[in-house]
Short mmCIF file of C-alpha atoms in Angstrom, two decimals:
data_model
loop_
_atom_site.label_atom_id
_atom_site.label_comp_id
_atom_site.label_asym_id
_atom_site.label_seq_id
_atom_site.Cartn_x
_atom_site.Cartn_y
_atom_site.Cartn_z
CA UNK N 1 40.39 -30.39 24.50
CA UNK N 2 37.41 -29.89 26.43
CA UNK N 3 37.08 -26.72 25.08
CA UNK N 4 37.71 -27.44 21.85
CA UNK N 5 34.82 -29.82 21.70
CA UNK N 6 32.42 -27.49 23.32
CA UNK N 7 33.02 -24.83 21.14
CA UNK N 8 32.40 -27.25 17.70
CA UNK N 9 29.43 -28.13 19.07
CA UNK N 10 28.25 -24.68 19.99
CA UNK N 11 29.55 -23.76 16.20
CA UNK N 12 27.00 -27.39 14.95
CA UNK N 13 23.83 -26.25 17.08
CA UNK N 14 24.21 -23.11 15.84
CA UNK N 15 23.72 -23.35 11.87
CA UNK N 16 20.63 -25.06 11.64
CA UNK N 17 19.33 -21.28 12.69
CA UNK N 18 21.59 -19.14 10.57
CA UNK N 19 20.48 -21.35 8.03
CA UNK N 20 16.97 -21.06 8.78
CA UNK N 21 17.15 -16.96 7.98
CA UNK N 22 18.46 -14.55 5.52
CA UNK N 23 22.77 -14.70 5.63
CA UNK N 24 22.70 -11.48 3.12
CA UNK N 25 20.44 -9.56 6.06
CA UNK N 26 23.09 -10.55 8.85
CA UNK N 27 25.78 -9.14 7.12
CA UNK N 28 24.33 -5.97 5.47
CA UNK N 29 25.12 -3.36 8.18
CA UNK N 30 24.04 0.16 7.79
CA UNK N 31 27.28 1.95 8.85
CA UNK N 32 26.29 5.71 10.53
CA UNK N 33 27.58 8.61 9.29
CA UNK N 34 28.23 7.22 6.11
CA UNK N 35 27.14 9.16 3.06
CA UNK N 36 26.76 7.69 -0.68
CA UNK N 37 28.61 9.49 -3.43
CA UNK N 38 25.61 10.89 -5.21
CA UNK N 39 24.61 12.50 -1.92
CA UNK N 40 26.96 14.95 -2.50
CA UNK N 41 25.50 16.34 -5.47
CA UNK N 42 23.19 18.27 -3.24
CA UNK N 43 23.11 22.17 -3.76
CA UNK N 44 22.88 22.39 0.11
CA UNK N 45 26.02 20.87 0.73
CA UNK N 46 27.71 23.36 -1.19
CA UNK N 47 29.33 25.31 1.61
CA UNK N 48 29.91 22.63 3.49
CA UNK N 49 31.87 20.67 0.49
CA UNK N 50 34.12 23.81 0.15
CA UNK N 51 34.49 24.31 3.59
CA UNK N 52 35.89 20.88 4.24
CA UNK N 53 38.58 21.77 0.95
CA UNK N 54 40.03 24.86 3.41
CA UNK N 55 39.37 22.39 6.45
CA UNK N 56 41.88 19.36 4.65
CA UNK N 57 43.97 22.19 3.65
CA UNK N 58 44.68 23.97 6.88
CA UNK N 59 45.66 20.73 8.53
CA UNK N 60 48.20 19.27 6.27
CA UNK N 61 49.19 23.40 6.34
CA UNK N 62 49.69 22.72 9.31
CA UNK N 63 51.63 19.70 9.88
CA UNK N 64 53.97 20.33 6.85
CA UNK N 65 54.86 23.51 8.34
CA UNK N 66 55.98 22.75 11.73
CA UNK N 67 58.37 19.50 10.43
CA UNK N 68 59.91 21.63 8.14
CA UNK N 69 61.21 23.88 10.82
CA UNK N 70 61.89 20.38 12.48
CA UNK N 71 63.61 19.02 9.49
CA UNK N 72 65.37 22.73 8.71
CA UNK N 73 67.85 24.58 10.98
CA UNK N 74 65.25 25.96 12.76
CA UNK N 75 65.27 23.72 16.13
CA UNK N 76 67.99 21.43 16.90
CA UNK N 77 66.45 17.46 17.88
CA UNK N 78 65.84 17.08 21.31
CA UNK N 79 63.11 14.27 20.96
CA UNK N 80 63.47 10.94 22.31
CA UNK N 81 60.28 9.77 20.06
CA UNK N 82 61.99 7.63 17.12
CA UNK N 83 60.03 9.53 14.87
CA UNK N 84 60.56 12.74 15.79
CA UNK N 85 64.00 11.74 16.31
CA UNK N 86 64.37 11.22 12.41
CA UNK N 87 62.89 14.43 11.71
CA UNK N 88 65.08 16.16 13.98
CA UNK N 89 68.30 14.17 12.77
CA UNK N 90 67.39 14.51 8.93
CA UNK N 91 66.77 10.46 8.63
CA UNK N 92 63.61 11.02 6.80
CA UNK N 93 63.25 8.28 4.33
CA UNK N 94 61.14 7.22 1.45
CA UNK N 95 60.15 4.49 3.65
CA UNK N 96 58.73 5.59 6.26
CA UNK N 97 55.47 5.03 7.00
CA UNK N 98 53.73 8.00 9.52
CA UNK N 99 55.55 10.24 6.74
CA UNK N 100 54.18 9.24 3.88
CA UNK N 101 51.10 7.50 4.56
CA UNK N 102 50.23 8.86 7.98
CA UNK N 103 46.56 10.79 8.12
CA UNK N 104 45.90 13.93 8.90
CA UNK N 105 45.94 14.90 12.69
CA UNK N 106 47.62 11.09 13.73
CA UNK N 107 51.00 10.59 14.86
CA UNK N 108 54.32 13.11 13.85
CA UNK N 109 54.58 14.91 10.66
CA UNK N 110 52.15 13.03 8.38
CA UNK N 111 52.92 14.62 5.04
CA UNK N 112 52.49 13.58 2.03
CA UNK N 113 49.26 11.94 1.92
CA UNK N 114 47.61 14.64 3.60
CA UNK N 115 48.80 17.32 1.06
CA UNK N 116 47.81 14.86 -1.70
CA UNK N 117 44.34 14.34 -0.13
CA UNK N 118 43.98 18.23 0.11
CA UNK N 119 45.23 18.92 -3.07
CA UNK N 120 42.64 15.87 -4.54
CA UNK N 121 40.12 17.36 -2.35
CA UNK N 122 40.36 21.09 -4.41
CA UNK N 123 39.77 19.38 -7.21
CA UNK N 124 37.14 17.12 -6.89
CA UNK N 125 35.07 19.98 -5.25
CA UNK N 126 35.38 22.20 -7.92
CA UNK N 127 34.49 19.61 -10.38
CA UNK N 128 31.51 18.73 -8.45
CA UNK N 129 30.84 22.49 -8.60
CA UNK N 130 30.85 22.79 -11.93
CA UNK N 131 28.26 19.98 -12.47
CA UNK N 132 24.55 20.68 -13.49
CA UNK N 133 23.22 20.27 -9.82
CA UNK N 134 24.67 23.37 -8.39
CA UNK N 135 24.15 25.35 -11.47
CA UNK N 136 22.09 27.10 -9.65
CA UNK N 137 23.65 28.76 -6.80
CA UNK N 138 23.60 31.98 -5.97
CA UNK N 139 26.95 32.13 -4.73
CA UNK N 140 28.46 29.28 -7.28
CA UNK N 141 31.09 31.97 -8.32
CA UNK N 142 32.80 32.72 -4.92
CA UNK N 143 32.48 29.14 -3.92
CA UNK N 144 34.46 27.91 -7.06
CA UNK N 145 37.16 30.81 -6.37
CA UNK N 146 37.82 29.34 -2.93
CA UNK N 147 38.28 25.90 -3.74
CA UNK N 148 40.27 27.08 -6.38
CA UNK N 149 42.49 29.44 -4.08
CA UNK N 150 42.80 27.46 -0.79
CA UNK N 151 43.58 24.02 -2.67
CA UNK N 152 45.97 25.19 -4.74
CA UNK N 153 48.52 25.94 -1.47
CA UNK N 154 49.28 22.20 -1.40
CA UNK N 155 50.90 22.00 -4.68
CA UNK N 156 53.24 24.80 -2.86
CA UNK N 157 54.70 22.09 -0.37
CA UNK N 158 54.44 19.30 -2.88
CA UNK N 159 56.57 21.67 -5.35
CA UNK N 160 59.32 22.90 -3.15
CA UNK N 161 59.60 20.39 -0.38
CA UNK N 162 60.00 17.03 -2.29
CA UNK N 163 62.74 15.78 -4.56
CA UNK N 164 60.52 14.93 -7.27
CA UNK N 165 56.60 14.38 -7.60
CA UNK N 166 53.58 13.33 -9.07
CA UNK N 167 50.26 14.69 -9.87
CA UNK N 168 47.47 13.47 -11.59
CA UNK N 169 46.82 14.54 -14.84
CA UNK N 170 43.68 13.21 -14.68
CA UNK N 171 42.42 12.57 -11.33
CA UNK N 172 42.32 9.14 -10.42
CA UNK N 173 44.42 7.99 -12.50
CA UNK N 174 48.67 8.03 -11.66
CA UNK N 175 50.47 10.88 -12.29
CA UNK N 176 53.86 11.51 -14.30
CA UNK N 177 57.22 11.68 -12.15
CA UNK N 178 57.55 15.73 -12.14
CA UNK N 179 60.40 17.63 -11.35
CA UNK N 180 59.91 20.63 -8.93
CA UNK N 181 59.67 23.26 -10.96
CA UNK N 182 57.34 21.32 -13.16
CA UNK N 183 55.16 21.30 -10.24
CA UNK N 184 55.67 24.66 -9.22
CA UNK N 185 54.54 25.58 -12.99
CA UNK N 186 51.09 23.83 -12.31
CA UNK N 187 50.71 25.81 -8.91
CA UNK N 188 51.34 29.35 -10.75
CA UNK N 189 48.74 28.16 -13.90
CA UNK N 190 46.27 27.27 -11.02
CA UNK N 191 46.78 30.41 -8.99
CA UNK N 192 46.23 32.19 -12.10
CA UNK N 193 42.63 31.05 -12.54
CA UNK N 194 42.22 31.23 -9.19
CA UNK N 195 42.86 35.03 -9.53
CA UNK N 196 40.76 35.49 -12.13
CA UNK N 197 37.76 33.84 -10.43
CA UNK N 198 38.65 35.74 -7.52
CA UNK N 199 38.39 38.71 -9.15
CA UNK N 200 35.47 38.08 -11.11
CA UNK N 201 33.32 38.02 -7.57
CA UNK N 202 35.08 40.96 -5.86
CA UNK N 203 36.76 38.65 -2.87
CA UNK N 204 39.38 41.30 -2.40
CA UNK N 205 40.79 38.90 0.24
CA UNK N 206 40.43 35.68 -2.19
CA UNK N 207 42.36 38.32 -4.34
CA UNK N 208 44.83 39.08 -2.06
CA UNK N 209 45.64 35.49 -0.87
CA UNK N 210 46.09 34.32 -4.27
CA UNK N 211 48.11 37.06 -5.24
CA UNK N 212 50.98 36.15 -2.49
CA UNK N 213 50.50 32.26 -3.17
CA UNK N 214 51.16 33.12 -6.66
CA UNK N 215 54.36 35.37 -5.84
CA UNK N 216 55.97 32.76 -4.03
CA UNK N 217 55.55 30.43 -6.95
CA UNK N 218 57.31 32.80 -8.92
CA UNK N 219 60.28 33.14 -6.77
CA UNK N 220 60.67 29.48 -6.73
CA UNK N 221 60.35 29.68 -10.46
CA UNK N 222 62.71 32.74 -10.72
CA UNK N 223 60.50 35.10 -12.41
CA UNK N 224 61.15 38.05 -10.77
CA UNK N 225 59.20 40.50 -12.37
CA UNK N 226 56.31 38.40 -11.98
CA UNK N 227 56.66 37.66 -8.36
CA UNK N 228 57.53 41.72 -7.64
CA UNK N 229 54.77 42.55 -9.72
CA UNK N 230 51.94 40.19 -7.38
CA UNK N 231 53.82 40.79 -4.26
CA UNK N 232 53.41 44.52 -5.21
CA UNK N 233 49.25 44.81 -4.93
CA UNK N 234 49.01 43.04 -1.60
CA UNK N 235 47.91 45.83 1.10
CA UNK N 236 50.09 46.51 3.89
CA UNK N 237 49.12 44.12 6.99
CA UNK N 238 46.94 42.19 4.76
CA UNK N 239 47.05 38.00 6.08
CA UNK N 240 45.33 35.07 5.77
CA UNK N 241 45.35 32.61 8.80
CA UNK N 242 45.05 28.62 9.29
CA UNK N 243 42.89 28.61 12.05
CA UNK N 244 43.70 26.21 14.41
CA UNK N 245 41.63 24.92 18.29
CA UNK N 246 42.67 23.17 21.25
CA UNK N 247 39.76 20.80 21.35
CA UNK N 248 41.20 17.93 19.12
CA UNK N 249 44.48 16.64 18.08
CA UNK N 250 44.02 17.19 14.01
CA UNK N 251 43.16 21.21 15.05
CA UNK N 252 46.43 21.69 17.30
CA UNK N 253 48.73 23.84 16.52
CA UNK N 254 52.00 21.66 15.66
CA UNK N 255 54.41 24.97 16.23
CA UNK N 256 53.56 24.93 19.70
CA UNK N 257 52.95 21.18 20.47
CA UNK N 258 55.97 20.16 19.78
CA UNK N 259 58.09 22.76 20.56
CA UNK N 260 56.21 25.53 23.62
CA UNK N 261 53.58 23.13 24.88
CA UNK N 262 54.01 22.86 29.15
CA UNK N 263 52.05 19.62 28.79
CA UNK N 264 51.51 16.90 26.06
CA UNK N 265 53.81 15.97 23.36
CA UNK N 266 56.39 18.62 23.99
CA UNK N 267 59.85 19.73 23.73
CA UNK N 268 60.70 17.98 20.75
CA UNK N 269 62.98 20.11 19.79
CA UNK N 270 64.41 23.61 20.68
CA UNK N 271 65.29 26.89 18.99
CA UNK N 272 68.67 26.22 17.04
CA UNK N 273 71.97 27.96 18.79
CA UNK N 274 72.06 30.51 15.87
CA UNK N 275 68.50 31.98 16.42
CA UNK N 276 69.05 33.13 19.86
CA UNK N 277 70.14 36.47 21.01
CA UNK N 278 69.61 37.73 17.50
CA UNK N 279 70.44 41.50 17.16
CA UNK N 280 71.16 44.44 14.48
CA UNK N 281 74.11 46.82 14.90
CA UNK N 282 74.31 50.27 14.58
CA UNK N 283 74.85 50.24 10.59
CA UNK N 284 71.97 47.57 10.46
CA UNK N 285 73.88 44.82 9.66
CA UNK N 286 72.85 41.66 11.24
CA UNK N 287 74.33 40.21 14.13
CA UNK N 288 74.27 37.59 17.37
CA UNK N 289 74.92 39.00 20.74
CA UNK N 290 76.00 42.62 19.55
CA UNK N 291 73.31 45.17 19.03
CA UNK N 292 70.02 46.03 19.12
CA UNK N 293 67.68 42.70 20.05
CA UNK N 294 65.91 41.66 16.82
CA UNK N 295 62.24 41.26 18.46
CA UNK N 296 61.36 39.23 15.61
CA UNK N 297 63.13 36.26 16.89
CA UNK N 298 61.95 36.09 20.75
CA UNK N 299 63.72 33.67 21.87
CA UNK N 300 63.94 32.84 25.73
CA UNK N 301 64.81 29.36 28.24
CA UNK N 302 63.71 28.33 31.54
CA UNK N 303 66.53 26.61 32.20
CA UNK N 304 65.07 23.02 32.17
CA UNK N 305 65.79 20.08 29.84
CA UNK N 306 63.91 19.19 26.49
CA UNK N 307 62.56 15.47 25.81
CA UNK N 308 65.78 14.00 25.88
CA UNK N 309 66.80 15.25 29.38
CA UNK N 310 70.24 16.20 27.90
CA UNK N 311 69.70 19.98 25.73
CA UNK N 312 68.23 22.77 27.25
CA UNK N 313 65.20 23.79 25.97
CA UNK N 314 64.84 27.12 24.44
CA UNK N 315 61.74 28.30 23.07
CA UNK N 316 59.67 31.09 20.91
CA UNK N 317 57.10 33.20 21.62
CA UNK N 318 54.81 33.32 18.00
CA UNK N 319 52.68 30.66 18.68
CA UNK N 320 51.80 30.11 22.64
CA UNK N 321 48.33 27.48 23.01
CA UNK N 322 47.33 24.84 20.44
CA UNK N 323 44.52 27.10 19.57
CA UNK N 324 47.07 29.81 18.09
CA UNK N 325 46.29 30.67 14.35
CA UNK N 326 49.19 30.19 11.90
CA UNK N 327 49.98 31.98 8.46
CA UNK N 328 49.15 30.46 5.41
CA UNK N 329 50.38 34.69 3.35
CA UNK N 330 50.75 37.39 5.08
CA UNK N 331 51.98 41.45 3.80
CA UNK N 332 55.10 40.59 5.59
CA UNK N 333 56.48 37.73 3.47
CA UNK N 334 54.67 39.43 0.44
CA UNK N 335 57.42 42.29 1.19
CA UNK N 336 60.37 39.86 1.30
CA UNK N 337 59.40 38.48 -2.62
CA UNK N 338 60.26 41.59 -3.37
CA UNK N 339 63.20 42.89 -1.83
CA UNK N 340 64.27 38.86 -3.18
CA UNK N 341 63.31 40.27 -6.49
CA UNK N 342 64.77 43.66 -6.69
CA UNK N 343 68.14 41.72 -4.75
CA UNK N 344 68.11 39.16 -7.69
CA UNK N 345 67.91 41.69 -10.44
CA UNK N 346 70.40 43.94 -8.98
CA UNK N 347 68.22 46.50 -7.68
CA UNK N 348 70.05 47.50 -4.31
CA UNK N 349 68.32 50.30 -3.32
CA UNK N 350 64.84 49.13 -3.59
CA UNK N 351 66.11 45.83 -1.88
CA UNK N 352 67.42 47.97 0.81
CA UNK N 353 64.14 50.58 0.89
CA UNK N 354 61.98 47.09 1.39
CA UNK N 355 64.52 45.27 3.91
CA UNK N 356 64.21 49.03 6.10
CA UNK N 357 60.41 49.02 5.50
CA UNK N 358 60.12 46.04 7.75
CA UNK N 359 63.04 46.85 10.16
CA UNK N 360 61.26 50.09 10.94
CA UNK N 361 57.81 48.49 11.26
CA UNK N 362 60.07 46.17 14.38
CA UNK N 363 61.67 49.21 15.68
CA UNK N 364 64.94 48.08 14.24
CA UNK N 365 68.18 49.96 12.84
CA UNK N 366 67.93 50.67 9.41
CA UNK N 367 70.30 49.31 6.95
CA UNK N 368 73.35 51.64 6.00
CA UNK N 369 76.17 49.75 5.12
CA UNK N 370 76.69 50.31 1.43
CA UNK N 371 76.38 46.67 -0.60
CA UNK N 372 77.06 44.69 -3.69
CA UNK N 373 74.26 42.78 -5.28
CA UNK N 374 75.90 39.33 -3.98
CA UNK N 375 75.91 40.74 -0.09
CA UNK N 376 72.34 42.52 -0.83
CA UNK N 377 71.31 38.71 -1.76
CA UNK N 378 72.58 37.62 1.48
CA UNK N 379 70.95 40.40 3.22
CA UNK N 380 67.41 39.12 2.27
CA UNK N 381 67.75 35.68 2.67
CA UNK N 382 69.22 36.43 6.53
CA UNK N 383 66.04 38.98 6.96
CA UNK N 384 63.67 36.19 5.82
CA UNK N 385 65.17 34.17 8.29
CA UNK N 386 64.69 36.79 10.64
CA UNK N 387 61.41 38.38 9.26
CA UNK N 388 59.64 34.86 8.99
CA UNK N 389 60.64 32.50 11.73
CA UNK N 390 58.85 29.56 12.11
CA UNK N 391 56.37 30.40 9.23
CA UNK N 392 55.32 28.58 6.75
CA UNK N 393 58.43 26.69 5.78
CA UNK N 394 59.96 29.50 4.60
CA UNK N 395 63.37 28.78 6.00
CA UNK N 396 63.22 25.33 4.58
CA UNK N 397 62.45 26.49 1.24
CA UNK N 398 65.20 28.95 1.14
CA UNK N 399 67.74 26.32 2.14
CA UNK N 400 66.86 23.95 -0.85
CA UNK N 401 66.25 26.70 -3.23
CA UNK N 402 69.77 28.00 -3.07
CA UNK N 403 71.06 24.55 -2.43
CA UNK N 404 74.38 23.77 -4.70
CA UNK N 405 74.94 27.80 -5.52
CA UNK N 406 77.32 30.62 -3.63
CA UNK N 407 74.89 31.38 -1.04
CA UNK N 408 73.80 27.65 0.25
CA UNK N 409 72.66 27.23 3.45
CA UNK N 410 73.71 24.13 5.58
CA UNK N 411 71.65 21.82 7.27
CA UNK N 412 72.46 20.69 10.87
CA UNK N 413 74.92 18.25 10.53
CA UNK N 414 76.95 19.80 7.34
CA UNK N 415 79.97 21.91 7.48
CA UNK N 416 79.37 25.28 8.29
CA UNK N 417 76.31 24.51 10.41
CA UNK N 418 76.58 24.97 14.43
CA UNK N 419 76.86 20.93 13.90
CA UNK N 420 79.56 20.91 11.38
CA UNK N 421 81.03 17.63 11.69
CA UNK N 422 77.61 15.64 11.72
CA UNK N 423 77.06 14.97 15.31
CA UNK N 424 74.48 16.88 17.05
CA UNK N 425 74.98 18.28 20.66
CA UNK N 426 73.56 14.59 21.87
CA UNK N 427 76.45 12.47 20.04
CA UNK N 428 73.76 11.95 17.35
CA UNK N 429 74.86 11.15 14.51
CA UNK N 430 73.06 13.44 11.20
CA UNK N 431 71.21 11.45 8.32
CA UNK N 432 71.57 13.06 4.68
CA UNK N 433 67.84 13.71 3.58
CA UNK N 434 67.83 17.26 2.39
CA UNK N 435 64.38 17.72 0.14
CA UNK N 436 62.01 15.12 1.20
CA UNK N 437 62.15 11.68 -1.01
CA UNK N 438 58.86 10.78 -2.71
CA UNK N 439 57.50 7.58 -0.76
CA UNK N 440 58.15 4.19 -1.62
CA UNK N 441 54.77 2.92 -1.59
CA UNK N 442 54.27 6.13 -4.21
CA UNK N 443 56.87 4.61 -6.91
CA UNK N 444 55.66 1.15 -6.04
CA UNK N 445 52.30 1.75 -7.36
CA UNK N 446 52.99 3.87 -9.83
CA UNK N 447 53.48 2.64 -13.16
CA UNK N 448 54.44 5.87 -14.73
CA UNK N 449 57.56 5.99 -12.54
CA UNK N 450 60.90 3.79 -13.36
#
């Protein structure tokens, strides 16, 4: 009580002199590092607008990437971090909140907003571009091209990774409910101009990079021809990298963080049971334990126990600090749209020429067994798996693209995975989220969604 009182009468001595000067000065604060809208229309900020498009797009790259091969059959759960946990155990719902409203850098797998707020980000920087107060830029042209190119990669992820989605069709205001492919058609129509504007500067690389985003979007879409003819220009070796630096959590690595790192948030999961000891036999067929090691899946142990202190942890060798680049194209993948292509259209042998193109560039048998188109289809999707481990959600993709047909792939926890009764190797037992579910919070607000 005595408290109480001294504290009212503190409060009653006390407004006779915030009365006696201006209330609207006390609370006007001049925040730092905060920059008014119309600021932005400088010409000089130009490069630095576009730089933070390729800056929001490598990190939500990044994070989407590494929980898909969480999510996939990449890495079986070893976490005992609830969230990581229900990545691991396929228990991602439209609920939760680090995955769909999570930012950039914080906590898991943040996913969806960050891919939204790249995506956004792509276009409002191009639309500031094309505004009367960078008219005159010298290098307006290969600016626009990059936004263009680099924030068109999130509609990639948004396209094949979700159930359903929306996009804006005018920005700030809510999107129609989209089906995938309806997504996926934006991406390619996007790509497109970004390949044009590309071209129109000379940015053989811009070129390049847009060529193999636009190729994937074509195999998603199942135009072959397309995606064989785009995958078809890009120059052996040719990549493009997410750069990534040990110095703060939003520029780690996510690959190696939660799966390599010696210190930190680590061992999160390991390398599923079905990617070690991966090998090729003497007719270059693929195989486990029998052959020729397949160098593209280095997989190794030390013997000691992941997060959970129950499953041995077993580990890769692609990505090996936090600093470590990752892939957003590369030649390689570029190469495996098109022996999908010539597979799907019942081309064998240039399927086959492709599939050897890459074994030889890993030292590998070549491929001799003779093959229908059906087993030439299987072929390529167990190269990608090979050929692109723990890139770019590749394996993810391919196991809900060919989801419900003859050549499905299961996830962890369905019959005829190494977890085929829906208990993982810790007495887990599997949720049923195969695509990811659009958030919650998304419908919610969202009139244009039932």
């Amino acid at each position: 009580m005595r408290n109480m009182t001294k504290m009212t009468w503190t409060l009653a001595l006390s407004l006779p002199l915030l009365a006696a000067c201006d209330i609207q000065e006390i609370l006007e604060v001049d925040i730092p590092g905060r920059v008014e809208e119309s600021a932005l229309e400088n010409p000089k900020l130009a490069s630095t607008l576009v730089t933070g498009v390729i800056s929001d797009v490598e990190c939500s790259w990044n994070q989407y990437t590494a929980g898909m091969a969480h999510h996939s059959d990449e890495y079986i759960p070893t976490s005992g971090n609830l969230d990581l946990i229900r990545w691991g155990e396929r228990r991602i719902e439209d609920v939760d909140v680090q995955f769909s409203q999570g930012l950039c850098g914080g906590g898991t797998y943040p996913t969806y907003t960050p891919l939204q707020t790249a995506r956004f980000q792509g276009e409002d920087v191009l639309s500031r571009l094309d505004g009367e107060a960078f008219a005159g830029l010298a290098d307006l042209a290969d600016l626009r091209a990059v936004a263009r190119t680099w924030g068109t990669f999130p509609l990639i992820a948004l396209g094949e990774a979700f159930c359903d989605m929306t996009i804006p069709t005018v920005e700030g205001e809510p999107g129609p409910l989209m089906t995938k492919q309806e997504v996926l058609a934006v991406a390619e129509t996007k790509f497109t101009e970004a390949l044009g504007m590309a071209q129109g500067v000379g940015n053989t690389a811009l070129v390049n990079t847009a060529l193999v985003g636009r190729a994937r979007v074509r195999i998603g879409l199942e135009n072959f021809p397309g995606a064989m003819a785009d995958a078809a220009q890009v120059p052996a070796g040719f990549e493009t990298l997410v750069s990534r630096d040990a110095s703060e959590s939003r520029r780690w690595n996510y690959y190696y963080e939660r799966l390599n790192a010696l210190t930190g948030f680590r061992n999160h999961g390991s390398v599923s049971d079905h990617y070690r000891h991966l090998t090729i036999d003497a007719e270059g067929r693929p195989t486990q334990d029998d052959g020729v090691p397949d160098t593209r899946v280095n997989v190794m142990t030390n013997g000691e126990a992941a997060s959970d202190f129950v499953t041995q942890n077993w580990f890769h060798d692609k990505y090996n600090s936090r600093a470590d680049p990752l892939p957003l194209v590369t030649y390689r993948e570029a190469r495996m749209y098109m022996a999908e292509a010539a597979a799907r259209t019942g081309d064998i042998a240039m399927a086959t020429e492709l599939i050897n193109d890459r074994r030889m560039a890993a030292g590998l048998p070549a491929m001799t067994a003779p093959a229908t188109t059906n087993e030439m289809i299987e072929l390529v999707i167990e190269e990608r798996r090979r050929e692109l481990f723990v890139e770019g959600a590749h394996r993810f993709n391919d196991m809900i693209r060919f989801r419900g047909t003859q050549f499905e792939i299961p996830f962890l926890g369905e019959p005829g995975s190494i977890h085929p009764n829906g208990i993982s190797q810790k007495g887990d037992v599997y949720g049923t989220t195969t695509c990811l579910p659009l958030p919650l919070v998304e419908r919610n607000g969202n009139p244009n969604i039932p």
